[in-house]
mmCIF file of C-alpha atoms and ligand atoms in Angstrom:
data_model
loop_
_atom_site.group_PDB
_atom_site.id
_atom_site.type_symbol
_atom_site.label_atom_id
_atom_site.label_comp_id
_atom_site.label_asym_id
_atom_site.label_seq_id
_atom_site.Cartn_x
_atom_site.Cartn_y
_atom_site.Cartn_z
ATOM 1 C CA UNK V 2 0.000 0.000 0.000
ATOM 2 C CA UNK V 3 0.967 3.839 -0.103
ATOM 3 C CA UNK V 4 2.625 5.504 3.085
ATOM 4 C CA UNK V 5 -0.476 7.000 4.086
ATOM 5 C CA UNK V 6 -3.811 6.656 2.301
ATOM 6 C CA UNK V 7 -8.081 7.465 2.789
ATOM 7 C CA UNK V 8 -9.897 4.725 3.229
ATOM 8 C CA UNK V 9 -13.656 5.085 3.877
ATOM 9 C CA UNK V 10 -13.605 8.038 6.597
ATOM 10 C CA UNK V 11 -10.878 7.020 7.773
ATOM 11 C CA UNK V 12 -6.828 7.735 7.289
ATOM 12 C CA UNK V 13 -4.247 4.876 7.101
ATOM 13 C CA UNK V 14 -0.790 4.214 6.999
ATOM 14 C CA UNK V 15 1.998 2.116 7.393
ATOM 15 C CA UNK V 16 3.579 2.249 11.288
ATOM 16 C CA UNK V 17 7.400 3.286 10.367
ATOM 17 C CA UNK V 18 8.127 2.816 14.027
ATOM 18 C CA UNK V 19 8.106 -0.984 13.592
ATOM 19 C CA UNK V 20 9.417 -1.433 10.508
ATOM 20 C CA UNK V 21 11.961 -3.334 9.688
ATOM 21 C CA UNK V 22 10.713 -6.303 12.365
ATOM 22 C CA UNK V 23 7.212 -5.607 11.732
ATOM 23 C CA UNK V 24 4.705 -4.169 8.752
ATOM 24 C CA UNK V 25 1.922 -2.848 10.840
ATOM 25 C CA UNK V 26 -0.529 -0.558 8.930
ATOM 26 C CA UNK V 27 -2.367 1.332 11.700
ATOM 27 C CA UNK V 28 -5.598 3.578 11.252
ATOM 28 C CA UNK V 29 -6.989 6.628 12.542
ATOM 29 C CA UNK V 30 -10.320 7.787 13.165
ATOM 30 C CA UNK V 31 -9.818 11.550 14.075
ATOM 31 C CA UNK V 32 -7.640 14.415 13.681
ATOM 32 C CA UNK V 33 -6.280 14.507 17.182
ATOM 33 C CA UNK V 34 -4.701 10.708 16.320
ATOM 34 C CA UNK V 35 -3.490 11.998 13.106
ATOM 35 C CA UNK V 36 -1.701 14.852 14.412
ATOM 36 C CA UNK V 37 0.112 12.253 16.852
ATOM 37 C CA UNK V 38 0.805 10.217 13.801
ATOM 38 C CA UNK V 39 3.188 12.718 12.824
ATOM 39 C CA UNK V 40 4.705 13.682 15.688
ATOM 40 C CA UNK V 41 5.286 10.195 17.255
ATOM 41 C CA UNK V 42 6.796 9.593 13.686
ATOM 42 C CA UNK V 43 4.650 6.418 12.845
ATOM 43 C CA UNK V 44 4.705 8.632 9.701
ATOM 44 C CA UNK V 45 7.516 11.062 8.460
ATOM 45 C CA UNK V 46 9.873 12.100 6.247
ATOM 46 C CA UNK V 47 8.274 15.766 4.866
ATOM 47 C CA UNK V 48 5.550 14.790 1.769
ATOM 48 C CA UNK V 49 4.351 12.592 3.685
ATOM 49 C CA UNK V 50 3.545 14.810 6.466
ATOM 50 C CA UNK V 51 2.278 16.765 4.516
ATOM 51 C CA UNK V 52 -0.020 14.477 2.547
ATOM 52 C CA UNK V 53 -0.948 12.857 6.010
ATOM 53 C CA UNK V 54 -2.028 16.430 7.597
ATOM 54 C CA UNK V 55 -3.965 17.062 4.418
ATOM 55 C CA UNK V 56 -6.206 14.000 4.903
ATOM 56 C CA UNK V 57 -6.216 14.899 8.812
ATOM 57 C CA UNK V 58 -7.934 18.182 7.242
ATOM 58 C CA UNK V 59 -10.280 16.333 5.506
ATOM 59 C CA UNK V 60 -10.583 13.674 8.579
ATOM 60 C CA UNK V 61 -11.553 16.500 10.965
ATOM 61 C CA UNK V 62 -14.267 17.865 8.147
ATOM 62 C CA UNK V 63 -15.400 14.370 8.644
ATOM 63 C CA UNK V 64 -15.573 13.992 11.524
ATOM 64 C CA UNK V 65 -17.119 17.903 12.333
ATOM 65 C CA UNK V 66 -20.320 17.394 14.242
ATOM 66 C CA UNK V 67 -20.784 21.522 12.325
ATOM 67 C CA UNK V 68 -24.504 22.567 11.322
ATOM 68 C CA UNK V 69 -23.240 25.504 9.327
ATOM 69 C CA UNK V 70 -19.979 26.223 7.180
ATOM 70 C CA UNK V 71 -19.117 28.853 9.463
ATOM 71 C CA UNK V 72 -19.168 26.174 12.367
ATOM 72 C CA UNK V 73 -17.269 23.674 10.395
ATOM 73 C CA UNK V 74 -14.251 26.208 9.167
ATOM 74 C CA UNK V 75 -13.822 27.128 12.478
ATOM 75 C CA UNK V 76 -13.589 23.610 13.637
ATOM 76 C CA UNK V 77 -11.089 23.321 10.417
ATOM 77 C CA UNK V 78 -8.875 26.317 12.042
ATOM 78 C CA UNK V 79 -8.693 24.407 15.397
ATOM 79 C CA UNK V 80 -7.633 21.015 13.283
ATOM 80 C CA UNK V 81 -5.156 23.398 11.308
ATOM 81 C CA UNK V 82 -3.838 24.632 14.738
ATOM 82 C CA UNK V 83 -3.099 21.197 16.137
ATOM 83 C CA UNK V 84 -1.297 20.026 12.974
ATOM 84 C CA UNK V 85 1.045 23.202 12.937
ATOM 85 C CA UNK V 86 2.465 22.002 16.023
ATOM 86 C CA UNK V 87 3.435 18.133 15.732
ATOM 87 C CA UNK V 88 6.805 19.257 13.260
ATOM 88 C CA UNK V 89 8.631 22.517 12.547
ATOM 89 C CA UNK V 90 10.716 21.898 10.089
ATOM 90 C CA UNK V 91 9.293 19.774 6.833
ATOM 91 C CA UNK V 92 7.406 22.728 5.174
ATOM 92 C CA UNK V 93 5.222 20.365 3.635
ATOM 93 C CA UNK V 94 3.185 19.838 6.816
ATOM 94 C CA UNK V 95 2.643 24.462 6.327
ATOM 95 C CA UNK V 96 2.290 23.862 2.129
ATOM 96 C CA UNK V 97 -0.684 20.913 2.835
ATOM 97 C CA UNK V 98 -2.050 22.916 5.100
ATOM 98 C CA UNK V 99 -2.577 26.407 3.760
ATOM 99 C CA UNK V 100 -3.272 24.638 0.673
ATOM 100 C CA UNK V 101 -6.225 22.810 2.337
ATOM 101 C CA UNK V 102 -7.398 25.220 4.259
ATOM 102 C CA UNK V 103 -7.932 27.878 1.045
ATOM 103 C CA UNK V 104 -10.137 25.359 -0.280
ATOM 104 C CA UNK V 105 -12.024 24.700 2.485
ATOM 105 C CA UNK V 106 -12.387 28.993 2.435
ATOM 106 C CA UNK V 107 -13.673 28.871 -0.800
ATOM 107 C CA UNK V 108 -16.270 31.302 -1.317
ATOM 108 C CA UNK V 109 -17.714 28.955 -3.931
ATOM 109 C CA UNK V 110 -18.357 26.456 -1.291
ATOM 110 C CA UNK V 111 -21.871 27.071 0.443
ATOM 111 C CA UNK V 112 -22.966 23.795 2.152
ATOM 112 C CA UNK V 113 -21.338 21.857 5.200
ATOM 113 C CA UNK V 114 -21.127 18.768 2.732
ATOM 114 C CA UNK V 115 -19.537 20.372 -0.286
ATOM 115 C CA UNK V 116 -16.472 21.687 2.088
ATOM 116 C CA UNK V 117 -16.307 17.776 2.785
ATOM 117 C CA UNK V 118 -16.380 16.463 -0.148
ATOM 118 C CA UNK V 119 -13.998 19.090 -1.612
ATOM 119 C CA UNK V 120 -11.216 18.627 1.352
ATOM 120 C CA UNK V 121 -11.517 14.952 0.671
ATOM 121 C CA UNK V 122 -10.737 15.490 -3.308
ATOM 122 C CA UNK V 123 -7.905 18.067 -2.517
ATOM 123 C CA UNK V 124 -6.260 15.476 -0.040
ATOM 124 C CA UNK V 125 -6.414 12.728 -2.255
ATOM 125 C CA UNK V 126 -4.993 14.746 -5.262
ATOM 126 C CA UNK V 127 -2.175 16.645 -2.641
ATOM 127 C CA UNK V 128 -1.383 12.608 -2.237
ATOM 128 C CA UNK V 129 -1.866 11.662 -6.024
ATOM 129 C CA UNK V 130 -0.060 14.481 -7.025
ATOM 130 C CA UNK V 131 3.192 13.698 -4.817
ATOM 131 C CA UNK V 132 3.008 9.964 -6.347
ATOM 132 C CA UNK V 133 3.515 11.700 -10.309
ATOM 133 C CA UNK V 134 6.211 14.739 -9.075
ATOM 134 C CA UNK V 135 8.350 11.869 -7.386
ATOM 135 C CA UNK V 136 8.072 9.990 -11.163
ATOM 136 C CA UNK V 137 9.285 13.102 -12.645
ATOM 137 C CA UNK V 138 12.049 14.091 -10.381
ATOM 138 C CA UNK V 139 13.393 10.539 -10.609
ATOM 139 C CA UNK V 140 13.007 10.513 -14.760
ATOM 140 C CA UNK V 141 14.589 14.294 -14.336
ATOM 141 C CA UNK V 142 17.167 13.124 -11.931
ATOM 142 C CA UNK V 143 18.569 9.890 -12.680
ATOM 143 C CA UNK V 144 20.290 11.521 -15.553
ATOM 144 C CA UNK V 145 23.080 12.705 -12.651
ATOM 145 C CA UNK V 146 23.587 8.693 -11.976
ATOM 146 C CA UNK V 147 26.235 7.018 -14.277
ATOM 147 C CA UNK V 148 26.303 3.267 -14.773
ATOM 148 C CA UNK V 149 27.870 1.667 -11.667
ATOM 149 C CA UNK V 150 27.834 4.500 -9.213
ATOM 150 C CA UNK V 151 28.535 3.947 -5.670
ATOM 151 C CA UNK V 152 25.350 6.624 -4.150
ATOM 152 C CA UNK V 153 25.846 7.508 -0.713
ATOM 153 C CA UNK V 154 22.593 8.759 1.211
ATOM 154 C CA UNK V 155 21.274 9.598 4.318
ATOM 155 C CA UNK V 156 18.272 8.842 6.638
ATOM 156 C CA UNK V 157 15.299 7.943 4.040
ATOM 157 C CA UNK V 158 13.787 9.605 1.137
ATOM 158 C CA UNK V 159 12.216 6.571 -0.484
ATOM 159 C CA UNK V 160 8.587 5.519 -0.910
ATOM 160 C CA UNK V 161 7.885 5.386 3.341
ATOM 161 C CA UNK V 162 9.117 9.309 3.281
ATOM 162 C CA UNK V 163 6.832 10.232 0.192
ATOM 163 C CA UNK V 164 3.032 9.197 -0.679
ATOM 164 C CA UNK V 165 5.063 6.555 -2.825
ATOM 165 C CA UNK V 166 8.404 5.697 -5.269
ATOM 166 C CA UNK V 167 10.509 8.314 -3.262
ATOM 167 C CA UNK V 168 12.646 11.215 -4.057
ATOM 168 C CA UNK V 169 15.893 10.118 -3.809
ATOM 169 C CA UNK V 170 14.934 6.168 -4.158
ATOM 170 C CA UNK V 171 12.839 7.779 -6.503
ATOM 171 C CA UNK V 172 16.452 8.720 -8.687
ATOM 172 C CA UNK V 173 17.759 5.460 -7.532
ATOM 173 C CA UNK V 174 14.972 3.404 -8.771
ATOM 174 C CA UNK V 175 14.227 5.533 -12.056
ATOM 175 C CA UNK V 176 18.173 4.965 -12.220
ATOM 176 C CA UNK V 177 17.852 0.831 -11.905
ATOM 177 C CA UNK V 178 14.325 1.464 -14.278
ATOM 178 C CA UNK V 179 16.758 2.694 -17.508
ATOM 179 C CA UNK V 180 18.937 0.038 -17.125
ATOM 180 C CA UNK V 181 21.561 1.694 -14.932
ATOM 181 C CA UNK V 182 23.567 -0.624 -12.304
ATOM 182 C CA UNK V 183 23.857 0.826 -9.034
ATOM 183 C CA UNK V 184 25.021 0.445 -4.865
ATOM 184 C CA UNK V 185 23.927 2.514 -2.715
ATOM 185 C CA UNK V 186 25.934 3.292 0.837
ATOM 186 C CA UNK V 187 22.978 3.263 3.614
ATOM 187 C CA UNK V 188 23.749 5.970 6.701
ATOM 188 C CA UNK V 189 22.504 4.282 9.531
ATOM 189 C CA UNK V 190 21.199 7.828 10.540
ATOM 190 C CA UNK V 191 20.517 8.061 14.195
ATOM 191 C CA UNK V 192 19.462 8.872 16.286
ATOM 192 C CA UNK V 193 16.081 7.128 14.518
ATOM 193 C CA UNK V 194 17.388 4.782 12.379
ATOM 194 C CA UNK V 195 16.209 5.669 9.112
ATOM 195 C CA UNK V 196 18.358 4.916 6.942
ATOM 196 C CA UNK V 197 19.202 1.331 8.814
ATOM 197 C CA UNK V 198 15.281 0.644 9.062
ATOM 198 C CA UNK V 199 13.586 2.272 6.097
ATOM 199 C CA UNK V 200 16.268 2.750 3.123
ATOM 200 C CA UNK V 201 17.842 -0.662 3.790
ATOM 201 C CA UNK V 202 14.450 -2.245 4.216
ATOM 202 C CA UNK V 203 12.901 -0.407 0.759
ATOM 203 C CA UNK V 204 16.070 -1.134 -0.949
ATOM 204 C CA UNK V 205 16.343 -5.238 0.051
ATOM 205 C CA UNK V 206 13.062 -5.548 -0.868
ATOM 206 C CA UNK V 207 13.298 -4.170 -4.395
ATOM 207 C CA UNK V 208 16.780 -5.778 -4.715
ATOM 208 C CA UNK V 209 18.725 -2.822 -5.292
ATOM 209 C CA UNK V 210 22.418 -3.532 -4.057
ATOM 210 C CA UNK V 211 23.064 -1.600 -1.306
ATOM 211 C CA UNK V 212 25.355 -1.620 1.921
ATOM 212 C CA UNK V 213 24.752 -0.306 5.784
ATOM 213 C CA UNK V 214 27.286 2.353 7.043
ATOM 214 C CA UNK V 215 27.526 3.599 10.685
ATOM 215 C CA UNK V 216 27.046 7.090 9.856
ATOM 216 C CA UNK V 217 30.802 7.706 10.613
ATOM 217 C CA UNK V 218 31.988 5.638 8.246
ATOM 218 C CA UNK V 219 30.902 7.574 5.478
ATOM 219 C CA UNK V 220 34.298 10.238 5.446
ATOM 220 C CA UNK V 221 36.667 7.153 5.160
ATOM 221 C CA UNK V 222 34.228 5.987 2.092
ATOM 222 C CA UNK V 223 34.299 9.589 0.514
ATOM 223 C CA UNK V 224 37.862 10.038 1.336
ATOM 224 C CA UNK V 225 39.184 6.619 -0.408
ATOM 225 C CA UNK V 226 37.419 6.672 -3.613
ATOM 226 C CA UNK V 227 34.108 4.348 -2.930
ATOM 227 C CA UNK V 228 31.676 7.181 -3.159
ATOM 228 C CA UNK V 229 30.301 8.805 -6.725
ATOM 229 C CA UNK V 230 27.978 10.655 -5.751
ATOM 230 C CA UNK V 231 25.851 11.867 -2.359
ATOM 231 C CA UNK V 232 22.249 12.441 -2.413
ATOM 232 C CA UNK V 233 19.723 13.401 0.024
ATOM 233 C CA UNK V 234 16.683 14.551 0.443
ATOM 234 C CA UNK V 235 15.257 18.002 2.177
ATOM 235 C CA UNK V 236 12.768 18.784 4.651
ATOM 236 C CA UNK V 237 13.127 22.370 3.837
ATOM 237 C CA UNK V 238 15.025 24.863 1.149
ATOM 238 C CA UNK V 239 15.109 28.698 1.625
ATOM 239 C CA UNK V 240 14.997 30.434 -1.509
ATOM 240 C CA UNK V 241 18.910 30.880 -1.690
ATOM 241 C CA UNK V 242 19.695 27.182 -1.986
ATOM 242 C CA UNK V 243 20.003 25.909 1.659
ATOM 243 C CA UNK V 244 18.841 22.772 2.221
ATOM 244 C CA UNK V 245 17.812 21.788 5.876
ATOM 245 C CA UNK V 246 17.524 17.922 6.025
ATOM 246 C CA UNK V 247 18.315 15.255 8.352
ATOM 247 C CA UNK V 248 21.074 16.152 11.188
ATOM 248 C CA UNK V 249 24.454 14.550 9.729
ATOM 249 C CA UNK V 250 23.450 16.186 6.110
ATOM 250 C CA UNK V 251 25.588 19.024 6.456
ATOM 251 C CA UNK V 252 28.849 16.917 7.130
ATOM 252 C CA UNK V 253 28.138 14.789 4.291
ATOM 253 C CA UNK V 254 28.174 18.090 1.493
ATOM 254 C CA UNK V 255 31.368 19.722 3.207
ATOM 255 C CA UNK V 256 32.987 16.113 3.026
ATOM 256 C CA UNK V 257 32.202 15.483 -0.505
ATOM 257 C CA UNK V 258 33.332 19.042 -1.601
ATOM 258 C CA UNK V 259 36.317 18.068 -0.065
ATOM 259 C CA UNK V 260 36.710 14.970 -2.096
ATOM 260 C CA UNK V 261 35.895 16.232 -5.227
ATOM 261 C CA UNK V 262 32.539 14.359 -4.830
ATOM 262 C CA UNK V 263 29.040 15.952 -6.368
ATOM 263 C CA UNK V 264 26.593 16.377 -4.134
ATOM 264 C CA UNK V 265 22.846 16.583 -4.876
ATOM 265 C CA UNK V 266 19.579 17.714 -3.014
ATOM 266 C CA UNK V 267 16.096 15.602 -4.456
ATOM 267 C CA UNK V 268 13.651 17.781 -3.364
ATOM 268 C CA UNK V 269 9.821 18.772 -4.882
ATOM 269 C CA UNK V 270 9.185 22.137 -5.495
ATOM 270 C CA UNK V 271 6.345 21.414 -2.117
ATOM 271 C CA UNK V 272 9.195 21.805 -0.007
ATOM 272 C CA UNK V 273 11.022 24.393 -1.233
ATOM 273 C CA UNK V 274 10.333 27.802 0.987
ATOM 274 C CA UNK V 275 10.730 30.963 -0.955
ATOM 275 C CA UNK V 276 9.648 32.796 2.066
ATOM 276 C CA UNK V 277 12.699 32.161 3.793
ATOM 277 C CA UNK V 278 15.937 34.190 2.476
ATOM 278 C CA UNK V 279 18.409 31.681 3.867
ATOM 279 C CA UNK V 280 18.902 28.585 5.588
ATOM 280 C CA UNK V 281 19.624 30.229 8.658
ATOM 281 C CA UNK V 282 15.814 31.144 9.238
ATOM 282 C CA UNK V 283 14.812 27.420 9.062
ATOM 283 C CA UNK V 284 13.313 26.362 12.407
ATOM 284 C CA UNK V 285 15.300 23.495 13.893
ATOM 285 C CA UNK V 286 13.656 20.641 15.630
ATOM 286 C CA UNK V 287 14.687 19.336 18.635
ATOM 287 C CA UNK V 288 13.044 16.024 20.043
ATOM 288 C CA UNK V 289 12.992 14.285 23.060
ATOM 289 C CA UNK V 290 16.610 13.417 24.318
ATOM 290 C CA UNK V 291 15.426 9.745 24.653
ATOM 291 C CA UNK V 292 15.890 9.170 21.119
ATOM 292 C CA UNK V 293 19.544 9.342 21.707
ATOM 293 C CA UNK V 294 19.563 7.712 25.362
ATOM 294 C CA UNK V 295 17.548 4.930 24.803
ATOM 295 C CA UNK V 296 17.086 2.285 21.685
ATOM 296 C CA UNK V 297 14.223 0.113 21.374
ATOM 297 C CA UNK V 298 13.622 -0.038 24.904
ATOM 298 C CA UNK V 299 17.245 -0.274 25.994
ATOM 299 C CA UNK V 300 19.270 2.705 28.077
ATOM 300 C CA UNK V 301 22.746 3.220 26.140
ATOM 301 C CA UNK V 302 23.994 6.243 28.485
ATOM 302 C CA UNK V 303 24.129 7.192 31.814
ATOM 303 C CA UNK V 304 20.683 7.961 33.516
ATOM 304 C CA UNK V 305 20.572 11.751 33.522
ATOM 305 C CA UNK V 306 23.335 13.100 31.223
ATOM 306 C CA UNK V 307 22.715 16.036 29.194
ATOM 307 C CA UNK V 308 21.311 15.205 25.653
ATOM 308 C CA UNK V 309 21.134 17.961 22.384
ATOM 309 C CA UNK V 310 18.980 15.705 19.937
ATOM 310 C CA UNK V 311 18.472 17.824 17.353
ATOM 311 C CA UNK V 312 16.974 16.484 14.431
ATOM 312 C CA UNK V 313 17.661 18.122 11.022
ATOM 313 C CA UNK V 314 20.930 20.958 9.591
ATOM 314 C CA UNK V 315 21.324 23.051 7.197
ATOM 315 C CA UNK V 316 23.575 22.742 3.992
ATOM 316 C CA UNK V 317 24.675 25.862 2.903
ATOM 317 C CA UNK V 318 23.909 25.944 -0.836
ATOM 318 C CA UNK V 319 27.890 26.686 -2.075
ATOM 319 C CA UNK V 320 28.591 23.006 -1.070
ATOM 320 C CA UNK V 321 25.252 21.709 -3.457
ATOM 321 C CA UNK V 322 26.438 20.648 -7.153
ATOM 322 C CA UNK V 323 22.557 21.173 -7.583
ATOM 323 C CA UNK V 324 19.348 20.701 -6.144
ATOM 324 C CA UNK V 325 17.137 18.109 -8.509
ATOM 325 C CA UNK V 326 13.339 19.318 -8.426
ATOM 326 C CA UNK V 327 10.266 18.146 -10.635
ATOM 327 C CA UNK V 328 10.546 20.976 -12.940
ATOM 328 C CA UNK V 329 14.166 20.559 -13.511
ATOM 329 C CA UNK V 330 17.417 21.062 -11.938
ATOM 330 C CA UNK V 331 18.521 23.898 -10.405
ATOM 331 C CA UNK V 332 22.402 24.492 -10.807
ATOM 332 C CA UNK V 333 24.690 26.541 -9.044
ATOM 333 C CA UNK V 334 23.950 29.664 -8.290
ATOM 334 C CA UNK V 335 21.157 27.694 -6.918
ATOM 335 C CA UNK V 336 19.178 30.566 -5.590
ATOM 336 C CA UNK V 337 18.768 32.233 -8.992
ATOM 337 C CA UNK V 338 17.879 28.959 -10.495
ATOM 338 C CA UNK V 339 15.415 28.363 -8.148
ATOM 339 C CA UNK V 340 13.721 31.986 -8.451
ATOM 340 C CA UNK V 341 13.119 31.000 -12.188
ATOM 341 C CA UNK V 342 11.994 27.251 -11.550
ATOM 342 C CA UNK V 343 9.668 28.718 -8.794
ATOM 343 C CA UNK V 344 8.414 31.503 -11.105
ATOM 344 C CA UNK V 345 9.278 34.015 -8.848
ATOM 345 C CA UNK V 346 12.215 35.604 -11.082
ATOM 346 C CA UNK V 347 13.159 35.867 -14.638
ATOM 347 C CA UNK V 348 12.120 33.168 -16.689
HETATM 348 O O1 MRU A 3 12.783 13.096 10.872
HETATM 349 P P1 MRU A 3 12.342 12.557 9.541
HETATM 350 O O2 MRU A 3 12.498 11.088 9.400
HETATM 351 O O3 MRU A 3 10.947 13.037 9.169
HETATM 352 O O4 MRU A 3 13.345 13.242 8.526
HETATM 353 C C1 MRU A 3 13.217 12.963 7.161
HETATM 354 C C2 MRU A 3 14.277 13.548 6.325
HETATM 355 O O5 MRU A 3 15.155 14.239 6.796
HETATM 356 C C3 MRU A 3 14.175 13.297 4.866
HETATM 357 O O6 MRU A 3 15.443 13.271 4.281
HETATM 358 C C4 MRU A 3 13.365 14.431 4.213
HETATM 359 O O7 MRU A 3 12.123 14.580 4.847
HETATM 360 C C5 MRU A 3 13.154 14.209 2.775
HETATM 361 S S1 MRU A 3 12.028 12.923 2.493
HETATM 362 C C6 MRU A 3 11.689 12.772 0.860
#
């Protein structure tokens, strides 16, 4: 099944928490579970948060016990309000949102069931519409992937981070699907495990080669030769080029600048922030320090000791040979190429 999908009033999706050891799709019932969907992280990784709060949107119109549209937007507001806090970082969760919520404020709209049925459409087609932008970046961006590169990547952009296919599988697999042979390095990525549960788990099972790194392996690969090419995914870009993705992200650009190694973002234009001047004005999440203290149930530091477990950095765009988007790549100087792929600048 997809990541996240409607099914008859209700929203489901795959429990990422369990995977590898177990394939548990779990279902919700109302926004409130939805919302701790994605902060709990049974789903992540940012178009799928933001696919998943769109169908929360059009759970909660659902759901609305409203008698008039007036009563039902407002209960939409207080939805909207409890989704804007679960993640700060993936703009996707802000894009599905607004998006949603300008439908639902639709003038047009006049009747408590046509706001219903018209949130349920828009979610569907925010989640169709991720499914066909993740084909494109991977037909777009596979042409960056020679015959027998060695990718490296980090934490997991594949189908489980995406409605489905991926952004960076997405290249991978549009890679494998023209006939292209490739390995792919696996970051472990902690403190979560991404990369060792998700990528590893996506890549086995559609028998892409691919190898597990401890995350600080990956220099020694870079520096010796074993690495082509790094790609990873974004949660959010300002609108000079800075990427903020996964913590650990960062390192991986400076190291393969070093090296002589190109170094792509795979990111849909949905997460790209043109309201934001630089990376620097990307909110940072921080989550609970037991994500670092504890794994799976077991303590692997001293009770008490000061944890920073913070979840996602910023790449400064000089160290990006590009960043790959559905409407084309932009090169270096990123932030100009952006401003015309966005249609914000000269065209
Ligand atoms: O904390 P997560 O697992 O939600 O972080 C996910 C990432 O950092 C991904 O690389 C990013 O969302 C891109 S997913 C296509």
């Amino acid at each position: 099944m997809r990541t996240v999908e409607w099914d008859a009033g209700t929203v489901k999706m795959i429990d990422q928490r369990l995977l590898p050891t177990e394939y548990k799709v779990v279902t919700f019932r109302d926004v409130e579970g939805v919302a701790t969907s994605i902060r709990e992280m049974v789903v992540r990784g940012a178009p799928a948060i933001g696919a998943t709060a769109a169908f929360g949107l059009a759970l909660a119109a659902h759901t609305s016990a409203a008698a008039d549209v007036h009563a039902l937007r407002r209960d939409l507001e207080a939805a909207a309000a409890q989704l804007r806090v679960t993640r700060p970082t993936a703009v996707n969760l802000f894009w599905a949102i607004d998006r949603m919520l300008d439908r639902a404020f639709n003038d047009d709209l006049d009747t408590v069931e046509a706001i219903r049925h018209t949130l349920q459409v828009e979610a569907q087609e925010i989640a169709d519409e991720d499914v066909r932008v993740n084909r494109r970046m991977g037909d777009i961006g596979q042409e960056v992937i020679r015959d027998g590169d060695h990718i490296l990547t980090h934490c997991n952009a594949g189908a489980l981070a995406t409605v489905d296919y991926g952004t960076v599988l997405g290249v991978v697999r549009a890679a494998v699907e023209h006939g292209k042979s490739v390995h792919v390095w696996v970051d472990e990525t902690r403190p979560r495990l991404q990369g060792a549960r998700l990528t590893a788990w996506e890549l086995m099972r559609d028998h892409i080669p691919c190898t597990l790194i401890a995350d600080n392996a990956a220099g020694h690969l870079m520096r010796t030769g074993k690495v082509d090419i790094v790609l990873y995914g974004a949660d959010r870009v300002a609108a000079n080029g800075d990427v903020a993705n996964k913590v650990g992200s960062y390192k991986l650009a400076v190291v393969a600048r070093e090296n002589g190694i190109p170094c792509f973002c795979v990111s849909p234009t949905s997460t790209i922030d043109m309201s934001l001047a630089h990376g620097d004005d990307i909110p940072i999440e921080e989550r609970d320090p037991e994500e670092v203290t504890v794994i799976r149930g077991q303590r692997i530091a001293p009770e008490g000791v000061p944890v920073a477990n913070i979840a996602f950095d910023v790449t400064p765009h000089r160290y990006l040979s590009g960043i790959i988007t559905e409407r084309g790549i932009a090169s270096p100087p990123v932030g100009l190429s952006l401003r015309r792929i966005m249609g914000a600048g000269p065209a």
